[in-house]
PDB file of C-alpha atoms in Angstrom:
ATOM      1  CA  UNK A 275      -6.041 -20.816 -32.247  1.00  0.00           C
ATOM      2  CA  UNK A 276      -9.514 -19.351 -31.715  1.00  0.00           C
ATOM      3  CA  UNK A 277      -9.575 -20.631 -28.132  1.00  0.00           C
ATOM      4  CA  UNK A 278      -6.223 -18.977 -27.367  1.00  0.00           C
ATOM      5  CA  UNK A 279      -7.325 -15.670 -28.894  1.00  0.00           C
ATOM      6  CA  UNK A 280     -10.519 -15.783 -26.870  1.00  0.00           C
ATOM      7  CA  UNK A 281      -8.583 -16.375 -23.645  1.00  0.00           C
ATOM      8  CA  UNK A 282      -6.369 -13.382 -24.397  1.00  0.00           C
ATOM      9  CA  UNK A 283      -9.390 -11.145 -24.863  1.00  0.00           C
ATOM     10  CA  UNK A 284     -10.873 -12.333 -21.572  1.00  0.00           C
ATOM     11  CA  UNK A 285      -7.571 -11.630 -19.801  1.00  0.00           C
ATOM     12  CA  UNK A 286      -7.400  -8.125 -21.271  1.00  0.00           C
ATOM     13  CA  UNK A 287     -10.968  -7.436 -20.228  1.00  0.00           C
ATOM     14  CA  UNK A 288     -10.239  -8.656 -16.704  1.00  0.00           C
ATOM     15  CA  UNK A 289      -7.124  -6.471 -16.506  1.00  0.00           C
ATOM     16  CA  UNK A 290      -9.100  -3.431 -17.634  1.00  0.00           C
ATOM     17  CA  UNK A 291     -11.746  -4.189 -15.016  1.00  0.00           C
ATOM     18  CA  UNK A 292      -9.136  -4.406 -12.246  1.00  0.00           C
ATOM     19  CA  UNK A 293      -7.592  -1.092 -13.346  1.00  0.00           C
ATOM     20  CA  UNK A 294     -11.005   0.575 -13.284  1.00  0.00           C
ATOM     21  CA  UNK A 295     -11.681  -0.661  -9.760  1.00  0.00           C
ATOM     22  CA  UNK A 296      -8.805   1.160  -8.051  1.00  0.00           C
ATOM     23  CA  UNK A 297     -10.028   2.757  -4.828  1.00  0.00           C
ATOM     24  CA  UNK A 298     -10.214   6.529  -4.481  1.00  0.00           C
ATOM     25  CA  UNK A 299      -8.504   8.345  -1.633  1.00  0.00           C
ATOM     26  CA  UNK A 300     -10.682   9.448   1.279  1.00  0.00           C
ATOM     27  CA  UNK A 301      -9.299  11.266   4.343  1.00  0.00           C
ATOM     28  CA  UNK A 302      -9.192   9.028   7.400  1.00  0.00           C
ATOM     29  CA  UNK A 303     -11.050   9.673  10.633  1.00  0.00           C
ATOM     30  CA  UNK A 304      -8.343   7.913  12.677  1.00  0.00           C
ATOM     31  CA  UNK A 305      -7.108  10.042  15.586  1.00  0.00           C
ATOM     32  CA  UNK A 306      -3.582  10.245  16.957  1.00  0.00           C
ATOM     33  CA  UNK A 307      -0.850  12.599  18.127  1.00  0.00           C
ATOM     34  CA  UNK A 308       0.002  13.167  14.447  1.00  0.00           C
ATOM     35  CA  UNK A 309      -1.971  11.674  11.563  1.00  0.00           C
ATOM     36  CA  UNK A 310      -0.733  13.010   8.222  1.00  0.00           C
ATOM     37  CA  UNK A 311      -2.133  12.178   4.783  1.00  0.00           C
ATOM     38  CA  UNK A 312      -0.631  15.167   2.961  1.00  0.00           C
ATOM     39  CA  UNK A 313      -3.877  16.787   1.951  1.00  0.00           C
ATOM     40  CA  UNK A 314      -3.905  20.167   0.173  1.00  0.00           C
ATOM     41  CA  UNK A 315      -3.214  22.112   3.390  1.00  0.00           C
ATOM     42  CA  UNK A 316      -0.071  20.120   4.261  1.00  0.00           C
ATOM     43  CA  UNK A 317       2.250  23.147   3.967  1.00  0.00           C
ATOM     44  CA  UNK A 318       0.511  24.801   6.932  1.00  0.00           C
ATOM     45  CA  UNK A 319       1.856  21.993   9.136  1.00  0.00           C
ATOM     46  CA  UNK A 320       5.253  21.132   7.634  1.00  0.00           C
ATOM     47  CA  UNK A 321       8.342  23.368   7.442  1.00  0.00           C
ATOM     48  CA  UNK A 322      11.385  22.525   5.277  1.00  0.00           C
ATOM     49  CA  UNK A 323      14.711  23.015   7.015  1.00  0.00           C
ATOM     50  CA  UNK A 324      17.073  25.800   5.955  1.00  0.00           C
ATOM     51  CA  UNK A 325      19.862  24.700   8.278  1.00  0.00           C
ATOM     52  CA  UNK A 326      23.478  23.970   7.399  1.00  0.00           C
ATOM     53  CA  UNK A 327      25.680  21.115   8.593  1.00  0.00           C
ATOM     54  CA  UNK A 328      29.358  20.248   8.649  1.00  0.00           C
ATOM     55  CA  UNK A 329      30.729  16.850   7.696  1.00  0.00           C
ATOM     56  CA  UNK A 330      32.647  14.895  10.371  1.00  0.00           C
ATOM     57  CA  UNK A 331      35.673  14.708   8.069  1.00  0.00           C
ATOM     58  CA  UNK A 332      36.980  17.774   6.285  1.00  0.00           C
ATOM     59  CA  UNK A 333      34.491  20.160   7.933  1.00  0.00           C
ATOM     60  CA  UNK A 334      32.707  20.782   4.640  1.00  0.00           C
ATOM     61  CA  UNK A 335      29.481  22.750   4.992  1.00  0.00           C
ATOM     62  CA  UNK A 336      26.243  21.617   3.362  1.00  0.00           C
ATOM     63  CA  UNK A 337      22.803  23.192   3.423  1.00  0.00           C
ATOM     64  CA  UNK A 338      19.460  21.424   3.495  1.00  0.00           C
ATOM     65  CA  UNK A 339      18.462  22.623   0.039  1.00  0.00           C
ATOM     66  CA  UNK A 340      16.529  19.543  -1.097  1.00  0.00           C
ATOM     67  CA  UNK A 341      13.112  20.401  -2.528  1.00  0.00           C
ATOM     68  CA  UNK A 342       9.949  18.755  -1.195  1.00  0.00           C
ATOM     69  CA  UNK A 343       6.703  18.255  -3.085  1.00  0.00           C
ATOM     70  CA  UNK A 344       3.435  16.504  -2.344  1.00  0.00           C
ATOM     71  CA  UNK A 345       2.164  14.496  -5.298  1.00  0.00           C
ATOM     72  CA  UNK A 346       0.676  11.194  -6.380  1.00  0.00           C
ATOM     73  CA  UNK A 347       3.015   8.271  -6.896  1.00  0.00           C
ATOM     74  CA  UNK A 348       4.639   8.118 -10.327  1.00  0.00           C
ATOM     75  CA  UNK A 349       5.302   4.378  -9.977  1.00  0.00           C
ATOM     76  CA  UNK A 350       2.554   1.794  -9.482  1.00  0.00           C
ATOM     77  CA  UNK A 351      -0.013   4.071  -7.808  1.00  0.00           C
ATOM     78  CA  UNK A 352      -2.526   2.014  -5.839  1.00  0.00           C
ATOM     79  CA  UNK A 353      -5.124   4.581  -4.734  1.00  0.00           C
ATOM     80  CA  UNK A 354      -6.462   7.344  -6.959  1.00  0.00           C
ATOM     81  CA  UNK A 355      -5.763  10.768  -5.447  1.00  0.00           C
ATOM     82  CA  UNK A 356      -3.497   9.416  -2.700  1.00  0.00           C
ATOM     83  CA  UNK A 357      -0.530  11.772  -2.291  1.00  0.00           C
ATOM     84  CA  UNK A 358       2.744  11.550  -0.446  1.00  0.00           C
ATOM     85  CA  UNK A 359       5.723  13.696   0.486  1.00  0.00           C
ATOM     86  CA  UNK A 360       8.430  13.340  -2.189  1.00  0.00           C
ATOM     87  CA  UNK A 361      12.108  14.323  -1.985  1.00  0.00           C
ATOM     88  CA  UNK A 362      12.699  15.862  -5.418  1.00  0.00           C
ATOM     89  CA  UNK A 363      16.370  16.905  -5.506  1.00  0.00           C
ATOM     90  CA  UNK A 364      19.087  14.407  -6.368  1.00  0.00           C
ATOM     91  CA  UNK A 365      22.234  14.263  -4.215  1.00  0.00           C
ATOM     92  CA  UNK A 366      20.863  16.901  -1.826  1.00  0.00           C
ATOM     93  CA  UNK A 367      20.236  17.055   1.898  1.00  0.00           C
ATOM     94  CA  UNK A 368      16.519  16.971   2.729  1.00  0.00           C
ATOM     95  CA  UNK A 369      14.917  17.671   6.116  1.00  0.00           C
ATOM     96  CA  UNK A 370      11.382  18.663   7.044  1.00  0.00           C
ATOM     97  CA  UNK A 371       9.420  18.710  10.301  1.00  0.00           C
ATOM     98  CA  UNK A 372       5.991  19.264  11.806  1.00  0.00           C
ATOM     99  CA  UNK A 373       5.235  20.026  15.472  1.00  0.00           C
ATOM    100  CA  UNK A 374       2.795  17.973  17.509  1.00  0.00           C
ATOM    101  CA  UNK A 375      -0.262  19.818  18.807  1.00  0.00           C
ATOM    102  CA  UNK A 376       0.798  18.923  22.358  1.00  0.00           C
ATOM    103  CA  UNK A 377       3.972  17.271  23.727  1.00  0.00           C
ATOM    104  CA  UNK A 378       3.717  13.480  23.707  1.00  0.00           C
ATOM    105  CA  UNK A 379       4.134  11.480  26.915  1.00  0.00           C
ATOM    106  CA  UNK A 380       3.640   7.743  26.206  1.00  0.00           C
ATOM    107  CA  UNK A 381       4.503   6.633  29.738  1.00  0.00           C
ATOM    108  CA  UNK A 382       2.312   3.764  30.913  1.00  0.00           C
ATOM    109  CA  UNK A 383       0.618   3.058  27.574  1.00  0.00           C
ATOM    110  CA  UNK A 384       1.498   1.524  24.181  1.00  0.00           C
ATOM    111  CA  UNK A 385       3.323   3.815  21.790  1.00  0.00           C
ATOM    112  CA  UNK A 386       2.999   3.357  18.003  1.00  0.00           C
ATOM    113  CA  UNK A 387       4.866   5.033  15.137  1.00  0.00           C
ATOM    114  CA  UNK A 388       3.818   4.046  11.629  1.00  0.00           C
ATOM    115  CA  UNK A 389       4.493   5.365   8.142  1.00  0.00           C
ATOM    116  CA  UNK A 390       4.578   4.294   4.504  1.00  0.00           C
ATOM    117  CA  UNK A 391       7.578   4.683   2.199  1.00  0.00           C
ATOM    118  CA  UNK A 392       8.424   3.930  -1.410  1.00  0.00           C
ATOM    119  CA  UNK A 393      11.638   4.361  -3.390  1.00  0.00           C
ATOM    120  CA  UNK A 394      10.091   5.314  -6.730  1.00  0.00           C
ATOM    121  CA  UNK A 395      13.415   5.545  -8.558  1.00  0.00           C
ATOM    122  CA  UNK A 396      15.413   2.957  -6.666  1.00  0.00           C
ATOM    123  CA  UNK A 397      17.469   3.434  -3.544  1.00  0.00           C
ATOM    124  CA  UNK A 398      20.846   5.076  -3.155  1.00  0.00           C
ATOM    125  CA  UNK A 399      22.803   6.098  -0.077  1.00  0.00           C
ATOM    126  CA  UNK A 400      20.391   8.143   2.023  1.00  0.00           C
ATOM    127  CA  UNK A 401      17.797   8.003   4.753  1.00  0.00           C
ATOM    128  CA  UNK A 402      14.041   7.697   4.795  1.00  0.00           C
ATOM    129  CA  UNK A 403      13.534   7.653   8.549  1.00  0.00           C
ATOM    130  CA  UNK A 404      11.594   9.646  11.140  1.00  0.00           C
ATOM    131  CA  UNK A 405      12.816  11.400  14.258  1.00  0.00           C
ATOM    132  CA  UNK A 406      10.662  12.349  17.222  1.00  0.00           C
ATOM    133  CA  UNK A 407      12.224  15.574  18.434  1.00  0.00           C
ATOM    134  CA  UNK A 408      12.541  17.101  21.862  1.00  0.00           C
ATOM    135  CA  UNK A 409      10.167  19.897  22.767  1.00  0.00           C
ATOM    136  CA  UNK A 410      11.187  23.417  21.738  1.00  0.00           C
ATOM    137  CA  UNK A 411      12.948  22.723  18.420  1.00  0.00           C
ATOM    138  CA  UNK A 412      13.064  25.336  15.644  1.00  0.00           C
ATOM    139  CA  UNK A 413      11.586  23.866  12.433  1.00  0.00           C
ATOM    140  CA  UNK A 414      13.588  25.988   9.993  1.00  0.00           C
ATOM    141  CA  UNK A 415      16.839  24.978  11.754  1.00  0.00           C
ATOM    142  CA  UNK A 416      16.087  21.253  11.989  1.00  0.00           C
ATOM    143  CA  UNK A 417      19.320  19.325  11.308  1.00  0.00           C
ATOM    144  CA  UNK A 418      21.287  16.248  12.354  1.00  0.00           C
ATOM    145  CA  UNK A 419      22.222  18.162  15.533  1.00  0.00           C
ATOM    146  CA  UNK A 420      18.633  18.799  16.661  1.00  0.00           C
ATOM    147  CA  UNK A 421      17.965  16.865  19.914  1.00  0.00           C
ATOM    148  CA  UNK A 422      15.670  13.885  19.420  1.00  0.00           C
ATOM    149  CA  UNK A 423      14.213  11.020  21.467  1.00  0.00           C
ATOM    150  CA  UNK A 424      13.294   8.291  18.948  1.00  0.00           C
ATOM    151  CA  UNK A 425      14.709   7.574  15.499  1.00  0.00           C
ATOM    152  CA  UNK A 426      12.873   4.983  13.426  1.00  0.00           C
ATOM    153  CA  UNK A 427      12.876   3.867   9.814  1.00  0.00           C
ATOM    154  CA  UNK A 428      14.902   2.915   6.803  1.00  0.00           C
ATOM    155  CA  UNK A 429      18.453   4.097   6.242  1.00  0.00           C
ATOM    156  CA  UNK A 430      20.310   3.156   3.064  1.00  0.00           C
ATOM    157  CA  UNK A 431      24.048   3.220   3.651  1.00  0.00           C
ATOM    158  CA  UNK A 432      26.896   1.775   1.619  1.00  0.00           C
ATOM    159  CA  UNK A 433      27.173  -0.863   3.011  1.00  0.00           C
ATOM    160  CA  UNK A 434      24.969  -1.606   6.032  1.00  0.00           C
ATOM    161  CA  UNK A 435      21.411  -0.610   5.085  1.00  0.00           C
ATOM    162  CA  UNK A 436      18.971  -1.218   7.931  1.00  0.00           C
ATOM    163  CA  UNK A 437      15.699  -0.226   9.570  1.00  0.00           C
ATOM    164  CA  UNK A 438      16.716   1.846  12.583  1.00  0.00           C
ATOM    165  CA  UNK A 439      15.133   1.943  16.001  1.00  0.00           C
ATOM    166  CA  UNK A 440      17.207   4.119  18.310  1.00  0.00           C
ATOM    167  CA  UNK A 441      16.134   5.444  21.696  1.00  0.00           C
ATOM    168  CA  UNK A 442      18.066   8.468  22.972  1.00  0.00           C
ATOM    169  CA  UNK A 443      17.886   9.367  26.652  1.00  0.00           C
ATOM    170  CA  UNK A 444      19.820  10.863  29.531  1.00  0.00           C
ATOM    171  CA  UNK A 445      21.251   8.286  31.913  1.00  0.00           C
ATOM    172  CA  UNK A 446      19.724   9.087  35.336  1.00  0.00           C
ATOM    173  CA  UNK A 447      22.940   8.108  37.129  1.00  0.00           C
ATOM    174  CA  UNK A 448      25.765   9.428  34.945  1.00  0.00           C
ATOM    175  CA  UNK A 449      23.691  12.251  33.376  1.00  0.00           C
ATOM    176  CA  UNK A 450      25.314  11.354  30.053  1.00  0.00           C
ATOM    177  CA  UNK A 451      23.184  11.178  26.909  1.00  0.00           C
ATOM    178  CA  UNK A 452      23.028   7.649  25.501  1.00  0.00           C
ATOM    179  CA  UNK A 453      21.636   5.939  22.411  1.00  0.00           C
ATOM    180  CA  UNK A 454      20.120   2.459  22.622  1.00  0.00           C
ATOM    181  CA  UNK A 455      20.112   0.722  19.212  1.00  0.00           C
ATOM    182  CA  UNK A 456      17.930  -2.174  18.103  1.00  0.00           C
ATOM    183  CA  UNK A 457      20.033  -5.314  17.880  1.00  0.00           C
ATOM    184  CA  UNK A 458      19.844  -7.309  14.634  1.00  0.00           C
ATOM    185  CA  UNK A 459      18.017  -4.524  12.795  1.00  0.00           C
ATOM    186  CA  UNK A 460      16.165  -5.802   9.692  1.00  0.00           C
ATOM    187  CA  UNK A 461      17.060  -4.728   6.166  1.00  0.00           C
ATOM    188  CA  UNK A 462      14.755  -2.248   4.399  1.00  0.00           C
ATOM    189  CA  UNK A 463      12.930  -3.152   1.202  1.00  0.00           C
ATOM    190  CA  UNK A 464      13.960  -1.134  -1.847  1.00  0.00           C
ATOM    191  CA  UNK A 465      11.550  -1.441  -4.742  1.00  0.00           C
ATOM    192  CA  UNK A 466       8.492  -0.064  -6.481  1.00  0.00           C
ATOM    193  CA  UNK A 467       6.016  -1.261  -3.857  1.00  0.00           C
ATOM    194  CA  UNK A 468       4.845   0.863  -0.950  1.00  0.00           C
ATOM    195  CA  UNK A 469       6.104  -0.499   2.373  1.00  0.00           C
ATOM    196  CA  UNK A 470       4.513   0.029   5.773  1.00  0.00           C
ATOM    197  CA  UNK A 471       6.945   0.474   8.683  1.00  0.00           C
ATOM    198  CA  UNK A 472       5.522   0.034  12.184  1.00  0.00           C
ATOM    199  CA  UNK A 473       7.148   0.530  15.585  1.00  0.00           C
ATOM    200  CA  UNK A 474       5.264  -0.601  18.703  1.00  0.00           C
ATOM    201  CA  UNK A 475       6.719   0.085  22.141  1.00  0.00           C
ATOM    202  CA  UNK A 476       4.933  -1.363  25.172  1.00  0.00           C
TER     203      UNK A 476
END
């Protein structure tokens, strides 16, 4: 019995040591077209949408009234002081955008989109994806109708949840706008762990 009790104490001490050794957040020096870590000045870059939208069936009108906050994770935080953008309103439409410093032209070089996501309270029908928008959009009117070029990330639908990669472009021959969807899109992970989603286009 003494040996078992001693092992338990060692395990508790080890667990306490691991908890004390969590890393502390430090801003990165990585450069890119947009590198966002949601530091204290995040609201100077990001604008919540105030747009309205109509549903395809019934023509009901909804507004993007979902509240956004930047805060540390409430579930299994891994880095002390590391904050993220959190959708706070249940059953509400959320949309937020930030302009690039200069328009992005990835022609002739690798193009990478990467972000982290976590469903802290489980997943329900809704999206957690990014859109790269066409130049000249109005942030406060950002909606599902805003023209975009790339859509990437997790989308929880009932049924059919997937990680989207959609490329939207104008056909040079027909002049019609087309969407090219990733075939056999993978399923997103819904859980308490942070997941890293990476898109690389060469």
